[in-house]
mmCIF file of C-alpha atoms and ligand atoms in Angstrom:
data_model
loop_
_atom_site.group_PDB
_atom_site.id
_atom_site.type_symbol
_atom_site.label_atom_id
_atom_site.label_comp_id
_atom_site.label_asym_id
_atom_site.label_seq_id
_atom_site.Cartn_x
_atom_site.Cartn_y
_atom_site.Cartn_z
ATOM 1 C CA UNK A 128 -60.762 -14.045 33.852
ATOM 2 C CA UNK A 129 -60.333 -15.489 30.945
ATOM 3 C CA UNK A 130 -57.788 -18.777 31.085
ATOM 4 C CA UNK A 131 -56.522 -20.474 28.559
ATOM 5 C CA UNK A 132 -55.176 -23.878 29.641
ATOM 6 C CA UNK A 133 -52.334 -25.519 27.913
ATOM 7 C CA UNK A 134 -51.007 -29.083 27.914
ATOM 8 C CA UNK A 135 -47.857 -30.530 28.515
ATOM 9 C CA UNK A 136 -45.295 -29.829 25.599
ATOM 10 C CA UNK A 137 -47.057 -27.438 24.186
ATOM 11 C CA UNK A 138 -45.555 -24.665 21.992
ATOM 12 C CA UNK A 139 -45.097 -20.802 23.228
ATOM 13 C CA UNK A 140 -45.289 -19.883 19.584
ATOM 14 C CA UNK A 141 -48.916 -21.602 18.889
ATOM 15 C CA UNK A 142 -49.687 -20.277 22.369
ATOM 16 C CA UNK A 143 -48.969 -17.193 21.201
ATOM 17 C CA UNK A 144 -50.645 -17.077 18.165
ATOM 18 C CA UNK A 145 -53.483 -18.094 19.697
ATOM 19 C CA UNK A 146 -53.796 -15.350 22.083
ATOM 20 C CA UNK A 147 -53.097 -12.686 18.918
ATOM 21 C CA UNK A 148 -55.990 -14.459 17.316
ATOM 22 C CA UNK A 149 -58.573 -14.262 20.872
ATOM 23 C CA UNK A 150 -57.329 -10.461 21.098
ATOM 24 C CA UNK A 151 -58.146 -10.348 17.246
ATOM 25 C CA UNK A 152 -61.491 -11.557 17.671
ATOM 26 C CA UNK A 153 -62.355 -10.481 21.349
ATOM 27 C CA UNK A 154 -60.752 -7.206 20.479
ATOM 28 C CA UNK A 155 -59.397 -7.466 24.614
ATOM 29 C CA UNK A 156 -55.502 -6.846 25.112
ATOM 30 C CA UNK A 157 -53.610 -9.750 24.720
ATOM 31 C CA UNK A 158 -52.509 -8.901 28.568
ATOM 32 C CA UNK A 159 -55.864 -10.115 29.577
ATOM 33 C CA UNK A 160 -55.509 -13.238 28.430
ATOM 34 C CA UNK A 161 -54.064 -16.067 30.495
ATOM 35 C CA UNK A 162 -52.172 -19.344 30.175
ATOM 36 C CA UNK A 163 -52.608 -21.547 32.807
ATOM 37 C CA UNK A 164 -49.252 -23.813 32.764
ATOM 38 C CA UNK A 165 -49.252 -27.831 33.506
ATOM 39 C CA UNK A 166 -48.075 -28.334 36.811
ATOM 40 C CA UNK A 167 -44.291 -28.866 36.263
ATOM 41 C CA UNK A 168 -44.078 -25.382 34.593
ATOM 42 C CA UNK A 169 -42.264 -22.623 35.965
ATOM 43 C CA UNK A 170 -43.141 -18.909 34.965
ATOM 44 C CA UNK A 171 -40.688 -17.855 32.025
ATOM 45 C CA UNK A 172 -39.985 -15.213 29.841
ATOM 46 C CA UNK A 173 -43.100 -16.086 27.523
ATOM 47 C CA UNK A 174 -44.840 -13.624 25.677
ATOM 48 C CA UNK A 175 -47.855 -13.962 26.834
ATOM 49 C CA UNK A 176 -49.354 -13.840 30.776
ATOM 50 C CA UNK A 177 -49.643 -16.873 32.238
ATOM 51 C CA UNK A 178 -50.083 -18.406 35.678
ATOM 52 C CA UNK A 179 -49.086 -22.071 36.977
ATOM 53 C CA UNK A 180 -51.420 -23.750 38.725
ATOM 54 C CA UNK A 181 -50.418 -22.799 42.180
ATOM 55 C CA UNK A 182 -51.000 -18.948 41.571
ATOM 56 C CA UNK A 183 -54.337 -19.672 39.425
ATOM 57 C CA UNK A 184 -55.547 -20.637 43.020
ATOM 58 C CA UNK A 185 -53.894 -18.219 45.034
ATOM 59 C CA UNK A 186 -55.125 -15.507 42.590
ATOM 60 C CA UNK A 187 -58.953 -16.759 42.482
ATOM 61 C CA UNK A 188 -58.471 -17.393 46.495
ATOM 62 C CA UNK A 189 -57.373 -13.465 46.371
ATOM 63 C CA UNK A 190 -60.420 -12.553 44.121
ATOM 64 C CA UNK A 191 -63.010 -15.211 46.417
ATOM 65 C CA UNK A 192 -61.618 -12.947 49.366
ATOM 66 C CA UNK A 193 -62.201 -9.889 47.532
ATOM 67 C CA UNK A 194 -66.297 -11.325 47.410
ATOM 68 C CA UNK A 195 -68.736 -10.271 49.567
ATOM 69 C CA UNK A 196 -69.752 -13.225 51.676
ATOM 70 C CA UNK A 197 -73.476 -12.657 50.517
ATOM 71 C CA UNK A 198 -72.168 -12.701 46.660
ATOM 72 C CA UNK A 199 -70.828 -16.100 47.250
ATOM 73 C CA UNK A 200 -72.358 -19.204 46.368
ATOM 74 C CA UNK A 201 -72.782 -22.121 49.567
ATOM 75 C CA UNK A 202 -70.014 -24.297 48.035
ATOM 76 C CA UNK A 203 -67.866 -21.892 47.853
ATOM 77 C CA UNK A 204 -67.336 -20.582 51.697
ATOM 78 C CA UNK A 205 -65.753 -23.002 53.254
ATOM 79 C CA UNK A 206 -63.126 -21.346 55.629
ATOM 80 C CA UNK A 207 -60.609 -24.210 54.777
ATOM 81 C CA UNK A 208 -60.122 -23.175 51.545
ATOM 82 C CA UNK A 209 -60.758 -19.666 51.418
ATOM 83 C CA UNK A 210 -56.773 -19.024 51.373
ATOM 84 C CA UNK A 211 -55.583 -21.868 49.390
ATOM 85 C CA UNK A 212 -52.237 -21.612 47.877
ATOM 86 C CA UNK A 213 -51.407 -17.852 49.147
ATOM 87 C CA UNK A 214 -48.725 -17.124 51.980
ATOM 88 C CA UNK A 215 -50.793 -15.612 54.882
ATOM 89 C CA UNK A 216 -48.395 -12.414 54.572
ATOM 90 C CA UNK A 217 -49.762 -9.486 52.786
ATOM 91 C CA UNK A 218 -46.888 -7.569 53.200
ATOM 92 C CA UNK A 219 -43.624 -8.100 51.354
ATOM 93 C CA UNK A 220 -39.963 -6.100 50.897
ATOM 94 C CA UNK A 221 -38.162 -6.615 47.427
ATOM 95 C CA UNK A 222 -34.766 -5.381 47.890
ATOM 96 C CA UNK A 223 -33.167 -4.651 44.423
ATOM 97 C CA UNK A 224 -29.521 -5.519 44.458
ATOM 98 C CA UNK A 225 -27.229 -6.046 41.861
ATOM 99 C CA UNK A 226 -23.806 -4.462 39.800
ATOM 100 C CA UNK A 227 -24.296 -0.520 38.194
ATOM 101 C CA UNK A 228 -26.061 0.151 35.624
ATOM 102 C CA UNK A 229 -27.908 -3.708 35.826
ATOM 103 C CA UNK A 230 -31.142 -1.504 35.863
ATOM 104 C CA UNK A 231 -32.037 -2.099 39.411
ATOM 105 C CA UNK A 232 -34.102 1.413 39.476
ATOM 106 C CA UNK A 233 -35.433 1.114 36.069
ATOM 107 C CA UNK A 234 -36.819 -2.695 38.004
ATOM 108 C CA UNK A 235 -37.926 -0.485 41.180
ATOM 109 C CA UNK A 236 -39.914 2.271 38.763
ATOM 110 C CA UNK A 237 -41.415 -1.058 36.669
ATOM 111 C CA UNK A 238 -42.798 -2.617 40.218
ATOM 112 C CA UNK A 239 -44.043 0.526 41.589
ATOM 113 C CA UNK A 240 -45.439 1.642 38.206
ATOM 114 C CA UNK A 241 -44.342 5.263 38.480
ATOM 115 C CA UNK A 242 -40.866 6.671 38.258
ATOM 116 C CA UNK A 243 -39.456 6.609 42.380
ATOM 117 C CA UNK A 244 -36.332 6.003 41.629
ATOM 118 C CA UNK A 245 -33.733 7.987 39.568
ATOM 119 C CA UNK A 246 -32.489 5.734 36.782
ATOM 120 C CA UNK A 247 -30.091 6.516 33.951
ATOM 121 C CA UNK A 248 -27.531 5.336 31.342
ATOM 122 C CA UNK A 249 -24.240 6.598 32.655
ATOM 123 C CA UNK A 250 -20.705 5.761 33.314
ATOM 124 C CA UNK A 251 -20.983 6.113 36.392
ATOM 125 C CA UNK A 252 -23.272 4.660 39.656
ATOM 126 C CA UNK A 253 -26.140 6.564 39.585
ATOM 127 C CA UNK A 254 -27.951 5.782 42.923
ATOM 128 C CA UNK A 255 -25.619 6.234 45.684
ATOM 129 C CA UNK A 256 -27.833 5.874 48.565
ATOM 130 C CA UNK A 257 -30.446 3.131 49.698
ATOM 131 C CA UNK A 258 -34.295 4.049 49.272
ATOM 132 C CA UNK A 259 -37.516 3.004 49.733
ATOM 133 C CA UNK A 260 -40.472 3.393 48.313
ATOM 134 C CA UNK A 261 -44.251 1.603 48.498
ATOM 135 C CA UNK A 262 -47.180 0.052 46.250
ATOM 136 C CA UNK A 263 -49.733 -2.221 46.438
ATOM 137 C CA UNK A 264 -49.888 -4.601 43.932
ATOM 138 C CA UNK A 265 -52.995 -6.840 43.807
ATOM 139 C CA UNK A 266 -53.619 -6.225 47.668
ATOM 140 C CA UNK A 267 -50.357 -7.027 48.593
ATOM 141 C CA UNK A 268 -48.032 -3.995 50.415
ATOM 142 C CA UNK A 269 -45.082 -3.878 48.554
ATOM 143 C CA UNK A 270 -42.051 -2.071 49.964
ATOM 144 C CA UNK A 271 -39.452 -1.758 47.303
ATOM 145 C CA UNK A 272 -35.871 -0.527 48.621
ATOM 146 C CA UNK A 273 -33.577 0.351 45.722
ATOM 147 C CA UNK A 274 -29.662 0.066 46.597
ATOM 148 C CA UNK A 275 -26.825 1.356 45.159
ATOM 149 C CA UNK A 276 -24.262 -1.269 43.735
ATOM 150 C CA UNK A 277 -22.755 -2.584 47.221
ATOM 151 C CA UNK A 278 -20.515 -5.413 45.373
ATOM 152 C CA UNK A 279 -18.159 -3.860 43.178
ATOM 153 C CA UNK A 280 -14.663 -4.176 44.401
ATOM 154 C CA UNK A 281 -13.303 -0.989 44.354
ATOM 155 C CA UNK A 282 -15.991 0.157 46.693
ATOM 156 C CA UNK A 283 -14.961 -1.964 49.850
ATOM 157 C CA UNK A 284 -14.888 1.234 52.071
ATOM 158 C CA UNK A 285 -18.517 2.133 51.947
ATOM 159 C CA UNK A 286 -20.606 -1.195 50.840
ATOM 160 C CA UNK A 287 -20.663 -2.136 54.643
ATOM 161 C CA UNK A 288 -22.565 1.213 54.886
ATOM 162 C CA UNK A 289 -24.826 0.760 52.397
ATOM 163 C CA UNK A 290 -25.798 -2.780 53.591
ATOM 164 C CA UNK A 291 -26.431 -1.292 56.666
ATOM 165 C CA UNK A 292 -28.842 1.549 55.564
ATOM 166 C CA UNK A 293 -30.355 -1.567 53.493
ATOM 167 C CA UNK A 294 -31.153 -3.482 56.440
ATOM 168 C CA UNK A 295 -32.450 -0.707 58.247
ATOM 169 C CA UNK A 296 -35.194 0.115 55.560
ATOM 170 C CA UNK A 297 -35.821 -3.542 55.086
ATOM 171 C CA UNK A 298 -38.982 -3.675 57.423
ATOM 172 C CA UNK A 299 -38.472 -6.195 59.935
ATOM 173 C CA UNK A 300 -41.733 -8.128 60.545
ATOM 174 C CA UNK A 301 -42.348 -8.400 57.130
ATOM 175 C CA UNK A 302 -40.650 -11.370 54.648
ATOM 176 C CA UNK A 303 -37.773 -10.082 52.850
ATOM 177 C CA UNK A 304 -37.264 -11.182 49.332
ATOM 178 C CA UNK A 305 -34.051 -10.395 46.872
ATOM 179 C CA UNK A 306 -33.893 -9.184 43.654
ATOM 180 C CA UNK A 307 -30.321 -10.275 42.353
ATOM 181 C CA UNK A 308 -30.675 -7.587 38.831
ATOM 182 C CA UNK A 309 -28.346 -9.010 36.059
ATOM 183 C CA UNK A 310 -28.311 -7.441 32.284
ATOM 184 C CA UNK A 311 -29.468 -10.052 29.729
ATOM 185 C CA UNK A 312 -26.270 -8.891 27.447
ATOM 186 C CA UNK A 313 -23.832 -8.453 29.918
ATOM 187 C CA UNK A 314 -22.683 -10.441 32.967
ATOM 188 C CA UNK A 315 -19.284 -9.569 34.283
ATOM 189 C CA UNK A 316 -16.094 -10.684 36.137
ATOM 190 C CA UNK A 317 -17.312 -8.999 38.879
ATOM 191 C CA UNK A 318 -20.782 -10.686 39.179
ATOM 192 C CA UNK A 319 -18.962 -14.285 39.033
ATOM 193 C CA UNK A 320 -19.015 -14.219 42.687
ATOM 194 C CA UNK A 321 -21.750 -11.951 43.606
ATOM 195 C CA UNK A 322 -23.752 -14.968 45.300
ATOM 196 C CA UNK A 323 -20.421 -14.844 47.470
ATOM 197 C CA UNK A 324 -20.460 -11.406 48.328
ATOM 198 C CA UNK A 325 -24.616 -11.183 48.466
ATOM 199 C CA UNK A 326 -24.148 -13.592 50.868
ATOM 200 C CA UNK A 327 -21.132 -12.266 53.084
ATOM 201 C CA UNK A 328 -23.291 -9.410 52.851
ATOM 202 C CA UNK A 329 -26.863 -10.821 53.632
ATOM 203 C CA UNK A 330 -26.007 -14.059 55.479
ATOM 204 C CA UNK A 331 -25.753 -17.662 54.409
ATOM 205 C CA UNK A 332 -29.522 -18.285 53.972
ATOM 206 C CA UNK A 333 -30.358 -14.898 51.873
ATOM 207 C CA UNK A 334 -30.272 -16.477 48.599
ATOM 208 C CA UNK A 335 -33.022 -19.006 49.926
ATOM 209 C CA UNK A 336 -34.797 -15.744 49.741
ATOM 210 C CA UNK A 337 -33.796 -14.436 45.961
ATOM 211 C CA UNK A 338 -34.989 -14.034 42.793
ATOM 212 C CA UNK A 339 -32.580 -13.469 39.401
ATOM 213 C CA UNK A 340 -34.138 -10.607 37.726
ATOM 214 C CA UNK A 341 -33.370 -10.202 34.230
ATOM 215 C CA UNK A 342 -33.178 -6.504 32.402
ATOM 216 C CA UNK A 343 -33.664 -5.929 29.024
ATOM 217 C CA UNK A 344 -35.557 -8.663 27.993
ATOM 218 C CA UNK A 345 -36.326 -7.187 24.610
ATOM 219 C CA UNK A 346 -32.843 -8.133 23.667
ATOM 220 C CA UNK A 347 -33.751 -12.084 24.016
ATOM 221 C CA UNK A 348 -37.109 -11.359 22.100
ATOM 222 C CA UNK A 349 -35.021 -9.428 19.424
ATOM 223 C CA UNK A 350 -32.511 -12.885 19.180
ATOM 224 C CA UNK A 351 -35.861 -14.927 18.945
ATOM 225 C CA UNK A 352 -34.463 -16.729 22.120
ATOM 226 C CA UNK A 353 -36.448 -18.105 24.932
ATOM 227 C CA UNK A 354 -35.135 -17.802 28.654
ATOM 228 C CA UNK A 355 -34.757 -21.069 28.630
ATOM 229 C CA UNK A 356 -32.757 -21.302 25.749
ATOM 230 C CA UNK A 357 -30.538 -18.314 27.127
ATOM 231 C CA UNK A 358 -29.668 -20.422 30.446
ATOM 232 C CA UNK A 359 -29.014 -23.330 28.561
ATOM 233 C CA UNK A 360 -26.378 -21.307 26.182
ATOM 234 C CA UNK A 361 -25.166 -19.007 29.093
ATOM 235 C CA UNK A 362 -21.750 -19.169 30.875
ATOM 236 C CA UNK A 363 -21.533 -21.752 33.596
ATOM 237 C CA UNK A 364 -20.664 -19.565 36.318
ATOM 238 C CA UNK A 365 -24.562 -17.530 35.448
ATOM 239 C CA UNK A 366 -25.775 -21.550 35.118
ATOM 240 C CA UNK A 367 -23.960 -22.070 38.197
ATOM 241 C CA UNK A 368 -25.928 -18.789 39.682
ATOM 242 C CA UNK A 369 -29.486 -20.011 38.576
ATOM 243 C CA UNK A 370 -29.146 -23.577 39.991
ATOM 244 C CA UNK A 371 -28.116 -22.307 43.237
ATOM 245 C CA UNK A 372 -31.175 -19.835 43.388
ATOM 246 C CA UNK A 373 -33.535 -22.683 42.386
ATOM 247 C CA UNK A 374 -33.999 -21.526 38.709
ATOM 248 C CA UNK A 375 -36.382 -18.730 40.033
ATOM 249 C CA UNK A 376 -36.070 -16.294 38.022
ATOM 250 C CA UNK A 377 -37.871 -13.131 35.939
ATOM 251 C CA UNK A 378 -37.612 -11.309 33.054
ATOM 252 C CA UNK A 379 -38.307 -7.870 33.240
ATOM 253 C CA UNK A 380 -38.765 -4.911 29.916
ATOM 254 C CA UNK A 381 -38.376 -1.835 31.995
ATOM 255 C CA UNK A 382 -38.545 0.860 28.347
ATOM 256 C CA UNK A 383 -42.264 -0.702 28.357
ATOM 257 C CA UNK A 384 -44.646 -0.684 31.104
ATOM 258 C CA UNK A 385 -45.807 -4.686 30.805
ATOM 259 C CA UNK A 386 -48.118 -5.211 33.939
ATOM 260 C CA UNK A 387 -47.686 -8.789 33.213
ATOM 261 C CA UNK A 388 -44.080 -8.695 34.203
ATOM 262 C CA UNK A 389 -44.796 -7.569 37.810
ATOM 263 C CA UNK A 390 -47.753 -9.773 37.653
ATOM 264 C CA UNK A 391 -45.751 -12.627 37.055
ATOM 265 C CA UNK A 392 -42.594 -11.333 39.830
ATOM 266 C CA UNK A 393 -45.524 -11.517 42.401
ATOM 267 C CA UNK A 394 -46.187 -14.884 41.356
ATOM 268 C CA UNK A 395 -42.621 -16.089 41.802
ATOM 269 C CA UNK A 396 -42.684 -13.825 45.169
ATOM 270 C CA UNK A 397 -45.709 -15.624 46.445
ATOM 271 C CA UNK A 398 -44.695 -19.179 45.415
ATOM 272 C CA UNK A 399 -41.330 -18.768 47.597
ATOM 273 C CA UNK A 400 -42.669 -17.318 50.118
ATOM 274 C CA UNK A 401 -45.501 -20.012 50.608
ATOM 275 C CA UNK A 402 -42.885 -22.819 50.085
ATOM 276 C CA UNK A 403 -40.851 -21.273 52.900
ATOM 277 C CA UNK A 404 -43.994 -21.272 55.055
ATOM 278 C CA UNK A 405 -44.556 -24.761 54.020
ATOM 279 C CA UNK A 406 -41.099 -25.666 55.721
HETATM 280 N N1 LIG B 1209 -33.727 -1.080 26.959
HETATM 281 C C1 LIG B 1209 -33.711 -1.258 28.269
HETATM 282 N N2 LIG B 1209 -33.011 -0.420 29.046
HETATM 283 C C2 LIG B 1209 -33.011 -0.630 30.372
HETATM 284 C C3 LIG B 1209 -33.701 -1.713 30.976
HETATM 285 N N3 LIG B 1209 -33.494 -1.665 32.304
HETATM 286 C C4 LIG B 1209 -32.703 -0.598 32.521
HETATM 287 N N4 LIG B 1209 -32.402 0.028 31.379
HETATM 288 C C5 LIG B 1209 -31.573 1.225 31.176
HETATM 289 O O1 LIG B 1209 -30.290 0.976 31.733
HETATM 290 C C6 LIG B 1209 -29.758 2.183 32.255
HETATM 291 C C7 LIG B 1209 -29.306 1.950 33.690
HETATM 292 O O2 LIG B 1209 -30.450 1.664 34.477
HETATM 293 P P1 LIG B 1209 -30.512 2.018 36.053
HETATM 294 O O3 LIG B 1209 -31.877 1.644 36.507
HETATM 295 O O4 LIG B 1209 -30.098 3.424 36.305
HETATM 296 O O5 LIG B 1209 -29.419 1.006 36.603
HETATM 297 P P2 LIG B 1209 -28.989 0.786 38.134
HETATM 298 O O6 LIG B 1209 -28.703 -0.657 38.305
HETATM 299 O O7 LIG B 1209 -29.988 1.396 39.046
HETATM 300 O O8 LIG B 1209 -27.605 1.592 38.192
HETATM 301 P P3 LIG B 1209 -26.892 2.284 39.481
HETATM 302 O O9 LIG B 1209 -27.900 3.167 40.132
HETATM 303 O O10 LIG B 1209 -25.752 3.026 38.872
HETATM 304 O O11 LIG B 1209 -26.431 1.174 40.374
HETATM 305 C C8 LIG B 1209 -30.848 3.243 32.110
HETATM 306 O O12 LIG B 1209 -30.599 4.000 30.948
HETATM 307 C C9 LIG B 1209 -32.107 2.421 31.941
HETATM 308 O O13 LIG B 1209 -33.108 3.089 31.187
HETATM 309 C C10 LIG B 1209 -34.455 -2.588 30.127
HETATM 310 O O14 LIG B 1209 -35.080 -3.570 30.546
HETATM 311 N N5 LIG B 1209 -34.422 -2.313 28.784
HETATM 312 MG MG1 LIG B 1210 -29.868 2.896 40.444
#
């Protein structure tokens, strides 16, 4: 692995260029490199990978795992510590939910790394029926269950269908986690009150259980704007919307497959799930 660690206040745009300049020398993909955050970082839409400190540990507790007992050395095996950081669960469902044409399919494909999922620009909805399909993504069993847009008003008559197919391909003894999908460049009437409807939908505690994700990230790179400075400069109802799911949120590039995108979803995944088991 190679880490680089970053202090508090640093810049994302030295970061950055320092990581061109390793990949430069090292001639490795900039991918490869990663930025381990000071502790009151949150994963954002940075250009480069980068891991707070809670998933460094979860992902060298994953890799220690991974180690043959015999390759280990003594100070290393102790059984305390042998999962530090990681929810015990290695089996997770990521329900994609959102408004038409948010790119919730596009999001499904990115996860899964292959195209499951029909996804196209179009006037209309282009999914009209829930699916599922499964990866496993750094040893964890994903189950990803695409949906078709269950919140748009004029739809009434058949969303309580479609939450019901939903549930029934969520599976059960595994945690459940939300993606809410929302367009970087476009966030309508209609999604003003989609934490209402999610949750008249999904029950009171569901957003507990969400992440925003963010399509068409390339449009904030293209502004030069960081996430951060797109929440701060958003409309309050989509401020209103990130406070209420705790700021966790992801930016996703779905015209380019970035592993680092999905690496870093799993990382917000993992870090809500393991605060929920810390509860
Ligand atoms: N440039 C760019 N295009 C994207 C991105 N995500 C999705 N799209 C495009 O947006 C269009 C709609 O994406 P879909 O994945 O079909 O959207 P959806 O939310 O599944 O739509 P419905 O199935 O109708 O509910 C497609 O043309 C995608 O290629 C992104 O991150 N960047
Ligand atoms: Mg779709």
């Amino acid at each position: 692995m190679c880490l680089l660690v970053v202090e508090d206040g640093f810049s994302p745009k030295e970061v950055w260029e320092q990581v061109e300049k390793l990949h430069k020398i090292t001639e490795k993909p900039t991918e490869d490199f990663i930025v381990v955050l000071p502790l009151r970082y949150k994963p954002e839409s940075y250009l480069f990978n980068c891991y707070t400190m809670e998933s460094l540990f979860s992902e060298l507790a994953k890799k220690r795992d991974a180690t043959p007992t015999n390759q280990r050395s003594a100070d290393e095996t102790h059984p305390e510590t042998s999962r530090t950081g990681n929810h015990s669960e290695t089996k997770v469902n990521l329900v994609l939910l959102g408004m038409s044409g948010t790119g919730k399919s596009a999001s499904g494909n990115t996860i899964l790394g292959k195209t499951k999922f029909l996804s196209k620009a179009s006037s209309k909805s282009v999914t009209t029926e829930c699916q599922a399909a499964e990866t496993v993504i750094d040893g964890t069993h994903v189950r990803v269950i695409d949906t078709p847009d269950m919140f748009d008003d004029k739809i009434k008559s058949s969303d309580k269908r479609h939450v019901t197919k939903c549930k029934q391909l969520i599976c059960q003894s595994d945690p459940c986690v939300y993606l809410l999908v929302i367009h970087v460049s476009r966030f309508t009437d209609g999604e003003r009150d989609i934490l209402r409807k999610f949750e008249a939908a999904f029950g009171p505690k569901a957003k507990e259980q969400t992440i925003l994700l963010f399509t068409r990230g390339e449009e904030l790179q293209r502004a030069q704007m960081s996430f951060e400075d797109y929440i701060n400069s958003c409309q309050s109802e989509l401020k209103n919307i990130v406070q209420q799911c705790d700021r966790r949120c992801v930016v996703f590039e779905n015209k380019t497959l970035r592993q680092h995108q999905v690496t870093q979803l799993m990382q917000t995944v993992n870090m809500m799930l393991n605060k929920k088991q810390k509860q």
